[in-house]
XYZ file of N, CA and C in Angstrom:
669
model
N 0.694 -0.628 -0.080
C 0.034 0.043 0.047
C 1.057 1.321 -0.210
N 1.787 1.743 1.203
C 2.908 2.252 0.975
C 3.820 2.614 -0.640
N 4.023 1.109 -0.755
C 4.477 2.073 -2.505
C 3.854 2.584 -3.316
N 2.557 1.761 -3.473
C 1.231 1.518 -4.260
C 1.808 3.912 -4.214
N 1.133 4.183 -2.788
C 0.840 5.843 -3.139
C 2.614 6.987 -2.748
N 2.887 6.110 -2.811
C 4.264 6.847 -3.506
C 5.034 6.777 -5.417
N 4.026 5.978 -5.903
C 4.494 5.731 -7.097
C 2.766 6.927 -7.836
N 1.508 6.777 -6.716
C 0.451 7.712 -6.751
C 1.034 9.123 -6.960
N 1.244 9.693 -6.335
C 2.680 10.868 -6.039
C 3.352 11.352 -7.010
N 4.264 10.266 -6.922
C 5.504 10.676 -8.552
C 4.481 11.227 -9.544
N 3.512 10.187 -10.042
C 2.952 10.128 -11.056
C 2.103 10.978 -11.206
N 2.041 12.218 -10.313
C 0.878 13.739 -10.027
C 1.779 13.851 -10.375
N 2.952 14.132 -9.681
C 3.910 16.205 -9.925
C 4.727 15.450 -11.206
N 5.164 14.509 -11.200
C 5.554 13.729 -13.210
C 4.496 14.845 -14.705
N 3.253 14.680 -13.792
C 2.112 15.370 -15.538
C 2.402 16.886 -14.462
N 2.298 17.486 -13.811
C 3.024 18.591 -13.388
C 3.842 19.045 -13.311
N 5.288 18.182 -14.078
C 6.468 19.210 -14.468
C 6.187 18.932 -15.858
N 5.386 17.635 -15.927
C 5.071 17.649 -17.890
C 4.837 18.809 -18.674
N 2.930 19.183 -17.181
C 2.306 20.509 -17.944
C 3.045 21.877 -17.877
N 2.411 22.279 -19.248
C 3.566 23.485 -19.490
C 2.067 24.240 -21.054
N 2.141 25.643 -20.675
C 1.421 26.052 -21.342
C 1.615 26.372 -22.919
N 1.388 26.184 -23.289
C 1.174 24.817 -24.325
C 0.716 26.341 -26.174
N 2.463 26.327 -26.495
C 2.475 27.774 -27.469
C 1.504 27.222 -28.917
N 1.946 26.544 -29.389
C 1.167 25.630 -30.734
C 1.044 24.493 -30.670
N 0.098 23.557 -30.712
C -0.927 21.867 -30.876
C -0.421 21.918 -31.858
N 0.151 20.090 -32.858
C -0.007 20.131 -33.040
C -1.614 19.603 -34.576
N -2.073 20.313 -34.823
C -3.600 20.444 -35.662
C -3.822 18.945 -35.834
N -2.788 17.665 -36.835
C -3.356 16.770 -36.803
C -2.876 15.975 -35.636
N -3.022 15.903 -34.512
C -2.641 15.202 -33.513
C -4.495 15.560 -32.610
N -5.094 14.775 -32.527
C -6.689 14.767 -31.314
C -7.141 14.269 -30.649
N -7.632 14.239 -29.543
C -8.171 13.873 -28.506
C -9.136 12.779 -28.826
N -9.029 11.559 -27.824
C -10.203 11.271 -28.385
C -11.668 10.650 -27.445
N -12.456 11.135 -27.641
C -13.752 11.242 -26.924
C -14.189 10.731 -26.039
N -12.866 9.139 -25.744
C -12.880 9.540 -24.701
C -12.116 9.229 -23.327
N -10.757 10.060 -23.460
C -11.121 10.651 -22.670
C -10.697 11.816 -22.742
N -11.588 13.011 -23.631
C -11.487 14.107 -23.573
C -13.253 14.490 -22.068
N -13.868 12.855 -22.454
C -15.115 13.277 -21.895
C -14.419 13.605 -20.156
N -13.460 12.470 -19.927
C -12.698 12.099 -18.908
C -12.103 13.126 -18.194
N -11.648 14.373 -19.147
C -11.652 15.812 -19.057
C -12.662 16.349 -18.272
N -13.857 16.107 -19.270
C -14.991 16.985 -18.509
C -15.159 16.298 -17.689
N -15.467 15.330 -17.223
C -15.831 14.682 -16.069
C -14.751 15.568 -15.207
N -13.543 14.836 -14.270
C -12.715 16.039 -14.060
C -13.321 18.072 -13.217
N -13.570 18.015 -14.954
C -14.513 19.954 -14.797
C -15.132 19.473 -13.037
N -16.471 18.844 -13.683
C -17.571 18.347 -13.380
C -18.272 18.193 -11.739
N -16.776 17.101 -11.777
C -16.493 16.397 -10.317
C -15.860 17.264 -9.476
N -15.363 18.494 -9.768
C -14.850 19.567 -9.346
C -15.373 20.569 -8.365
N -14.521 21.206 -6.888
C -15.430 21.752 -5.899
C -15.988 22.888 -5.726
N -16.774 22.779 -5.365
C -17.000 24.997 -5.441
C -18.304 25.500 -3.931
N -17.931 26.681 -3.853
C -17.844 26.792 -2.969
C -19.687 26.895 -2.788
N -20.518 26.200 -1.558
C -21.654 26.181 -0.812
C -21.941 24.837 -2.597
N -21.064 24.330 -2.781
C -21.792 23.028 -3.373
C -22.658 23.609 -4.684
N -22.116 24.771 -5.226
C -23.011 25.824 -6.255
C -22.843 26.277 -7.459
N -21.761 25.010 -8.099
C -21.187 24.220 -8.877
C -22.155 25.544 -10.264
N -21.302 26.871 -10.254
C -22.216 27.676 -10.926
C -21.242 27.640 -12.358
N -21.188 26.028 -12.807
C -20.037 26.653 -14.192
C -21.164 26.145 -16.335
N -20.448 26.555 -16.531
C -21.239 25.392 -17.947
C -19.042 25.601 -18.791
N -19.574 24.519 -19.108
C -19.284 24.221 -20.292
C -19.340 24.522 -21.542
N -18.512 25.601 -22.497
C -18.845 25.813 -24.178
C -17.670 25.085 -24.202
N -17.930 23.722 -25.744
C -16.915 23.154 -26.130
C -16.841 23.586 -27.617
N -15.946 24.575 -28.207
C -15.778 24.279 -29.070
C -15.163 24.554 -30.161
N -16.949 23.053 -31.481
C -15.357 22.463 -32.007
C -15.735 22.474 -33.344
N -16.610 23.642 -33.808
C -17.241 23.956 -35.352
C -15.653 24.874 -35.465
N -15.261 24.970 -36.553
C -14.518 25.435 -37.560
C -15.131 26.868 -38.323
N -16.340 27.479 -37.533
C -16.518 28.032 -37.884
C -17.087 29.524 -36.797
N -17.455 28.115 -35.801
C -17.335 29.458 -34.558
C -16.010 29.472 -33.871
N -15.075 28.896 -34.300
C -13.588 29.502 -33.751
C -12.640 30.832 -34.500
N -13.466 30.399 -35.573
C -12.783 31.547 -36.181
C -13.648 32.859 -35.767
N -15.181 32.408 -35.760
C -15.960 34.313 -34.889
C -14.851 34.484 -33.200
N -14.626 33.569 -33.248
C -14.077 33.762 -31.363
C -12.746 34.545 -31.848
N -11.750 34.794 -33.391
C -10.947 35.295 -32.575
C -10.750 36.633 -33.063
N -11.360 37.029 -33.703
C -11.133 38.933 -33.253
C -11.577 39.485 -32.216
N -12.083 38.472 -31.510
C -12.209 39.127 -29.410
C -11.450 38.195 -29.082
N -11.149 36.644 -29.224
C -10.416 36.354 -28.552
C -8.716 36.516 -29.009
N -7.695 37.408 -28.970
C -6.771 37.603 -29.866
C -5.766 37.144 -28.325
N -5.783 36.933 -27.912
C -4.669 35.614 -27.181
C -5.201 33.889 -27.261
N -5.498 33.815 -28.037
C -6.176 32.173 -28.069
C -6.420 32.395 -29.289
N -5.402 32.839 -30.440
C -5.615 32.865 -31.850
C -5.081 30.790 -32.884
N -3.659 30.572 -32.071
C -2.726 30.231 -32.369
C -3.739 28.761 -31.813
N -4.422 29.101 -30.280
C -4.897 27.580 -29.962
C -6.408 27.951 -30.926
N -7.445 28.610 -31.312
C -8.181 28.676 -32.026
C -7.921 27.641 -32.816
N -6.757 27.859 -33.162
C -6.613 27.524 -35.169
C -5.583 25.924 -35.041
N -5.459 25.308 -33.906
C -4.752 24.354 -33.723
C -4.873 22.321 -33.118
N -5.347 23.859 -31.754
C -5.665 22.747 -30.395
C -6.567 22.149 -30.636
N -6.409 20.359 -30.117
C -7.555 19.068 -30.311
C -8.923 20.236 -30.104
N -9.458 20.466 -28.714
C -10.967 21.096 -28.147
C -10.661 22.422 -27.335
N -11.266 23.198 -27.495
C -11.082 24.366 -26.982
C -12.252 24.936 -26.228
N -11.782 25.242 -25.029
C -12.987 24.975 -24.213
C -13.709 26.392 -23.529
N -14.593 27.154 -23.754
C -14.640 29.076 -22.842
C -15.164 28.117 -21.326
N -14.894 28.075 -20.349
C -15.432 28.242 -19.475
C -16.786 29.118 -18.373
N -17.673 29.213 -19.203
C -18.487 29.625 -18.327
C -18.796 30.235 -16.955
N -19.105 31.815 -16.182
C -20.021 31.249 -14.814
C -21.208 31.664 -14.983
N -21.864 31.327 -13.676
C -23.014 31.522 -13.549
C -23.161 32.874 -12.400
N -24.250 34.189 -13.278
C -24.112 35.700 -12.825
C -24.547 35.524 -11.465
N -25.920 34.367 -12.081
C -26.900 34.856 -10.305
C -26.757 33.782 -9.513
N -25.856 33.563 -8.975
C -26.085 32.659 -7.668
C -26.182 33.021 -6.428
N -27.055 34.392 -5.856
C -27.160 34.388 -4.414
C -28.353 33.829 -3.796
N -28.263 33.102 -2.538
C -28.676 32.449 -1.632
C -30.175 32.258 -1.943
N -31.179 33.066 -2.226
C -32.528 32.426 -2.544
C -33.139 32.415 -4.454
N -31.586 32.769 -5.526
C -32.578 32.229 -6.437
C -32.803 31.420 -6.578
N -33.369 30.958 -7.658
C -34.211 30.326 -8.073
C -32.843 28.193 -8.338
N -32.462 28.513 -8.979
C -30.443 28.092 -8.845
C -30.445 27.620 -8.566
N -30.096 28.460 -7.450
C -29.633 27.968 -5.735
C -30.744 26.965 -5.163
N -31.549 27.583 -4.956
C -32.807 26.550 -4.069
C -33.389 25.202 -4.871
N -33.258 24.748 -6.402
C -33.228 23.912 -6.981
C -32.029 23.183 -7.297
N -30.627 23.812 -6.686
C -29.161 22.916 -6.630
C -29.813 21.568 -5.400
N -30.035 23.185 -4.372
C -30.236 21.987 -2.792
C -31.653 21.417 -2.851
N -32.418 21.382 -4.210
C -33.703 21.227 -3.661
C -33.473 19.198 -4.674
N -33.221 19.303 -6.007
C -33.431 18.704 -6.850
C -31.497 17.574 -7.501
N -30.238 18.720 -6.934
C -28.983 18.405 -6.889
C -28.353 17.574 -6.177
N -28.711 18.181 -4.824
C -28.282 17.855 -3.517
C -28.981 16.659 -2.617
N -30.423 16.906 -2.883
C -31.269 15.923 -2.103
C -31.998 16.711 -1.209
N -31.556 17.815 -0.302
C -32.175 18.918 1.019
C -32.894 18.389 0.956
N -33.887 17.614 2.750
C -35.549 18.642 2.684
C -35.609 19.297 3.013
N -37.129 20.100 1.960
C -37.306 20.861 2.304
C -36.903 22.032 3.774
N -36.833 20.849 4.898
C -37.182 22.296 5.765
C -35.404 22.029 6.551
N -34.049 21.022 6.185
C -32.751 21.272 5.701
C -33.349 22.595 4.997
N -33.439 22.964 3.442
C -33.440 24.205 2.749
C -33.344 24.599 3.268
N -34.511 25.215 4.126
C -34.718 26.291 4.665
C -33.616 27.030 5.188
N -33.423 26.383 6.477
C -31.924 26.619 6.815
C -31.031 26.585 6.272
N -30.006 26.175 6.054
C -29.506 26.113 4.386
C -29.220 27.995 4.253
N -30.721 27.477 3.688
C -31.409 28.876 2.884
C -30.245 30.660 4.455
N -30.605 30.110 5.209
C -30.722 31.093 5.844
C -28.644 31.161 6.233
N -27.569 30.255 6.078
C -26.392 29.928 6.389
C -26.551 30.744 4.735
N -26.879 30.263 3.742
C -25.539 31.049 2.715
C -26.007 32.182 2.788
N -27.033 32.819 3.111
C -27.212 34.634 3.042
C -26.667 34.821 4.189
N -25.967 34.495 5.330
C -25.138 34.862 6.100
C -23.905 34.834 5.443
N -23.653 34.037 5.511
C -22.047 33.086 3.728
C -21.761 34.956 2.974
N -22.808 34.943 2.426
C -22.716 36.407 1.177
C -22.703 37.680 1.519
N -23.250 37.128 2.845
C -23.608 39.410 3.699
C -22.220 39.132 3.641
N -21.612 38.151 4.356
C -20.360 38.451 5.471
C -18.954 38.825 4.685
N -19.232 37.945 3.418
C -18.064 38.668 2.573
C -18.569 39.535 1.191
N -19.866 40.083 1.101
C -20.362 41.060 1.067
C -20.236 40.849 -1.071
N -20.924 39.585 -1.457
C -21.287 38.782 -2.121
C -21.980 39.941 -3.105
N -22.903 40.743 -1.813
C -24.614 40.596 -2.102
C -24.380 42.178 -2.416
N -23.017 42.548 -2.852
C -23.242 44.889 -2.210
C -23.729 44.653 -4.223
N -23.513 44.313 -5.290
C -23.824 44.601 -6.719
C -23.799 43.290 -7.997
N -24.486 43.769 -8.285
C -24.294 41.978 -8.775
C -23.353 41.043 -9.206
N -21.543 42.362 -9.875
C -20.446 41.852 -10.199
C -20.242 41.665 -9.204
N -19.939 42.370 -8.109
C -19.547 41.156 -6.958
C -19.681 39.419 -7.200
N -21.485 39.066 -7.045
C -21.522 38.392 -6.801
C -21.325 37.306 -8.147
N -21.099 38.634 -9.132
C -20.588 37.422 -11.067
C -19.452 37.080 -10.808
N -18.251 37.733 -9.606
C -17.372 37.450 -9.728
C -17.257 36.120 -8.840
N -16.843 36.100 -7.888
C -17.273 34.957 -7.312
C -17.558 33.614 -7.921
N -18.644 34.034 -8.256
C -19.323 32.454 -9.056
C -17.997 32.412 -10.623
N -16.833 33.206 -10.425
C -16.009 32.850 -11.832
C -14.440 32.826 -11.175
N -14.839 33.301 -9.706
C -14.043 32.388 -8.875
C -13.678 31.051 -9.395
N -14.879 30.095 -9.028
C -15.198 29.449 -8.807
C -15.015 28.541 -9.765
N -15.065 28.538 -10.839
C -14.849 27.675 -12.678
C -13.304 27.999 -12.503
N -12.379 28.540 -12.211
C -10.616 28.334 -11.875
C -10.565 26.307 -11.057
N -11.065 26.606 -10.502
C -11.268 25.626 -9.379
C -11.422 23.904 -10.474
N -12.305 24.066 -11.425
C -12.500 23.280 -12.449
C -12.102 23.465 -13.155
N -11.256 24.095 -13.596
C -10.199 24.964 -15.079
C -8.311 23.914 -14.444
N -8.531 23.981 -12.986
C -6.882 23.593 -13.274
C -7.180 21.826 -12.888
N -8.211 21.726 -12.461
C -8.534 19.955 -12.142
C -8.967 19.160 -13.237
N -9.255 19.836 -14.596
C -9.539 19.533 -15.597
C -7.601 19.655 -16.432
N -6.894 21.046 -15.769
C -5.705 21.073 -16.288
C -5.041 19.820 -16.033
N -4.906 19.471 -14.905
C -4.574 18.164 -14.029
C -4.844 16.898 -14.676
N -6.052 16.968 -14.794
C -6.279 15.751 -14.976
C -5.779 14.890 -16.834
N -5.581 16.127 -17.946
C -4.813 16.138 -19.324
C -3.748 15.713 -19.288
N -2.944 16.792 -18.442
C -1.661 16.567 -17.709
C -1.333 14.853 -17.651
N -1.877 14.470 -16.391
C -2.122 12.550 -16.418
C -1.952 12.237 -17.142
N -2.690 11.446 -17.962
C -2.453 11.144 -19.748
C -2.211 11.892 -20.947
N -0.697 12.905 -20.771
C 0.041 13.114 -21.291
C -1.013 14.083 -22.424
N -1.898 14.386 -22.047
C -1.895 15.459 -22.849
C -1.855 17.147 -22.231
N -1.752 17.805 -23.826
C -1.111 19.365 -23.107
C -2.079 19.918 -22.989
N -2.717 20.892 -22.099
C -3.312 22.283 -22.685
C -3.043 23.837 -22.086
N -3.298 24.909 -22.155
C -3.358 26.058 -21.891
C -4.370 26.984 -21.792
N -4.297 27.143 -20.220
C -5.328 28.553 -19.430
C -4.871 29.700 -20.475
N -5.807 30.089 -21.035
C -6.416 31.463 -20.905
C -6.928 33.007 -20.442
N -6.560 33.736 -20.527
C -7.181 34.909 -20.347
C -7.692 35.823 -21.093
N -6.784 35.968 -22.322
C -6.898 36.786 -23.875
C -7.860 37.172 -24.042
N -9.116 37.687 -23.897
C -10.038 37.925 -24.791
C -11.113 39.543 -23.769
N -11.385 39.844 -24.272
C -12.289 40.477 -24.861
C -13.579 40.333 -23.668
N -13.764 40.640 -22.627
C -14.836 39.998 -21.977
C -15.574 40.422 -22.477
N -16.417 42.057 -22.990
C -17.635 42.532 -22.812
C -17.909 42.186 -24.415
N -16.878 41.900 -24.998
C -17.355 41.432 -27.094
C -17.410 39.968 -27.406
N -16.892 39.239 -26.413
C -16.575 37.722 -26.330
C -17.913 37.381 -25.693
N -18.302 38.110 -24.720
C -20.232 37.984 -23.682
C -20.845 37.910 -25.063
N -21.218 39.340 -25.800
C -21.645 39.904 -26.863
C -22.295 39.140 -27.748
N -20.863 39.005 -28.207
C -20.947 36.908 -29.094
C -21.654 35.727 -28.551
N -21.032 35.825 -27.700
C -21.732 34.284 -26.858
C -23.344 34.423 -27.405
N -23.640 35.643 -27.056
C -25.364 35.806 -26.623
C -25.645 35.896 -27.893
N -25.187 36.854 -28.717
C -25.973 36.733 -29.958
C -26.184 35.203 -30.703
N -25.196 34.277 -29.613
C -24.755 32.506 -30.987
C -25.835 31.990 -30.280
N -26.378 31.866 -29.351
C -27.925 32.179 -28.175
C -26.500 31.085 -27.285
N -25.404 31.208 -26.795
C -25.206 30.093 -26.044
C -24.823 30.393 -24.532
N -25.167 31.994 -24.026
C -25.431 31.767 -22.355
C -26.480 31.876 -22.556
N -27.605 31.275 -22.416
C -28.781 30.667 -22.392
C -29.549 31.513 -22.330
N -30.394 32.435 -21.530
C -31.479 33.475 -20.927
C -30.627 34.318 -20.589
N -29.084 34.724 -20.461
C -28.863 35.843 -20.320
C -28.419 35.538 -18.569
N -28.363 34.170 -18.669
C -27.824 33.225 -16.819
C -26.320 33.389 -17.183
N -25.138 33.380 -17.825
C -23.860 32.924 -17.314
C -23.042 34.493 -18.407
N -21.854 33.814 -17.907
C -21.085 35.500 -18.398
C -19.770 34.582 -18.678
N -18.727 34.823 -20.083
C -17.097 33.870 -20.235
C -16.320 34.231 -18.929
N -15.882 33.102 -18.563
C -14.585 33.559 -17.218
C -13.238 33.633 -17.423
N -12.910 32.089 -17.949
C -11.158 31.226 -18.279
C -11.398 30.478 -19.992
N -10.819 30.489 -21.220
C -11.057 29.692 -22.318
C -9.402 28.939 -21.454
N -9.284 27.342 -21.957
C -9.016 27.311 -21.832
C -8.353 25.491 -23.460
N -7.419 25.542 -24.077
C -6.553 24.233 -25.031
C -7.348 23.244 -24.105
N -6.930 22.747 -25.256
C -6.121 20.264 -25.459
C -6.252 20.121 -26.765
N -4.903 19.458 -26.314
C -4.703 19.039 -27.365
C -3.135 18.276 -27.616
N -2.304 18.108 -27.822
C -0.809 17.222 -27.806
C 0.388 18.945 -28.666
N 1.069 19.302 -28.237
C 2.000 20.071 -28.305
C 2.995 19.753 -29.414
N 3.032 20.979 -30.587
C 3.456 20.533 -31.672
C 5.488 20.185 -31.692
N 5.908 21.055 -30.461
C 6.982 21.080 -29.931
C 7.221 21.539 -28.659
N 8.491 20.460 -28.051
C 8.397 20.302 -26.664
C 9.061 21.622 -26.332
N 9.061 22.262 -24.713
C 9.134 23.200 -25.012
C 11.107 24.067 -24.377
N 10.985 25.423 -24.741
C 12.618 25.335 -25.113
C 13.117 25.446 -24.166
N 12.268 25.552 -22.758
C 13.869 25.517 -21.372
C 12.206 24.777 -20.037
N 13.684 24.391 -20.044
C 12.644 23.235 -18.806
C 11.790 24.239 -17.467
N 10.243 23.815 -16.950
C 9.706 24.106 -16.023
C 11.104 25.177 -14.911
N 10.322 26.107 -14.609
C 10.875 26.503 -13.337
C 10.184 27.731 -12.436
N 10.607 26.842 -11.042
C 9.550 27.893 -10.295
C 10.229 28.668 -8.598
N 9.512 29.710 -8.185
C 10.097 29.692 -6.548
C 10.701 28.139 -5.493
N 11.236 28.117 -5.069
C 11.350 27.147 -4.098
C 10.297 26.521 -3.128
N 9.898 25.641 -2.282
C 9.049 25.208 -1.867
C 9.881 26.550 -0.055
N 11.167 26.244 -0.417
C 11.017 27.581 1.108
C 10.259 28.813 1.024
N 10.222 28.953 -0.230
C 10.996 30.963 -0.801
C 8.700 31.356 -0.245
N 7.817 30.031 -0.547
C 6.972 30.778 -0.581
C 5.575 29.883 0.450
N 6.231 28.692 0.865
C 5.622 28.103 2.282
C 5.920 28.662 3.897
N 5.294 29.226 5.024
C 6.126 29.452 6.053
C 4.953 29.108 6.437
N 5.338 27.988 6.987
C 4.657 27.140 8.231
C 5.278 27.665 9.752
N 4.038 28.654 10.647
C 3.826 29.258 12.323
C 3.699 28.255 12.864
């Protein structure tokens, strides 16, 4: 058992050393449907504050749609051209404690009894008020966007564990991208806004230099 644990630890660390922000993908190499379903499942199973799951993953495979994205996603043009899979992680706007979505999340997904929902809703209200999340629409939306990065991180790691490359990106015009997605009918009834982008595929060339990071001693302080 101890040996198995050490093997798993080594596999995870090797995956982190393998992963890098891939600049250019090999457009001839595609991720299998089974492998990408596994990456999406890693995102779906990710934790979120209050169990809110305030995300949606748009997988953009249509070449015409990728072309439309290029003018508003300047930092992702080469990835849109060459990556096997391209994902826009959306953040749900209204995750207020008493919203229809949050009540449904408690009732239909977490299957809480009605009496428990009433109590938990009060706890959620206190949490959101204490953290000033109800100050305005933007503070609540920003809190929601933070949760998508948890899913993003797990998707990147899941991909690296099976030798698939990835690139997380914020290089887009938020207002223009949101407008485009809305016009395409991809934001529901205005419930979502784009939070972050991610490309997945296989690198066309190896990194020019080995991965560099600050030492553990520099970034960790034990109290």
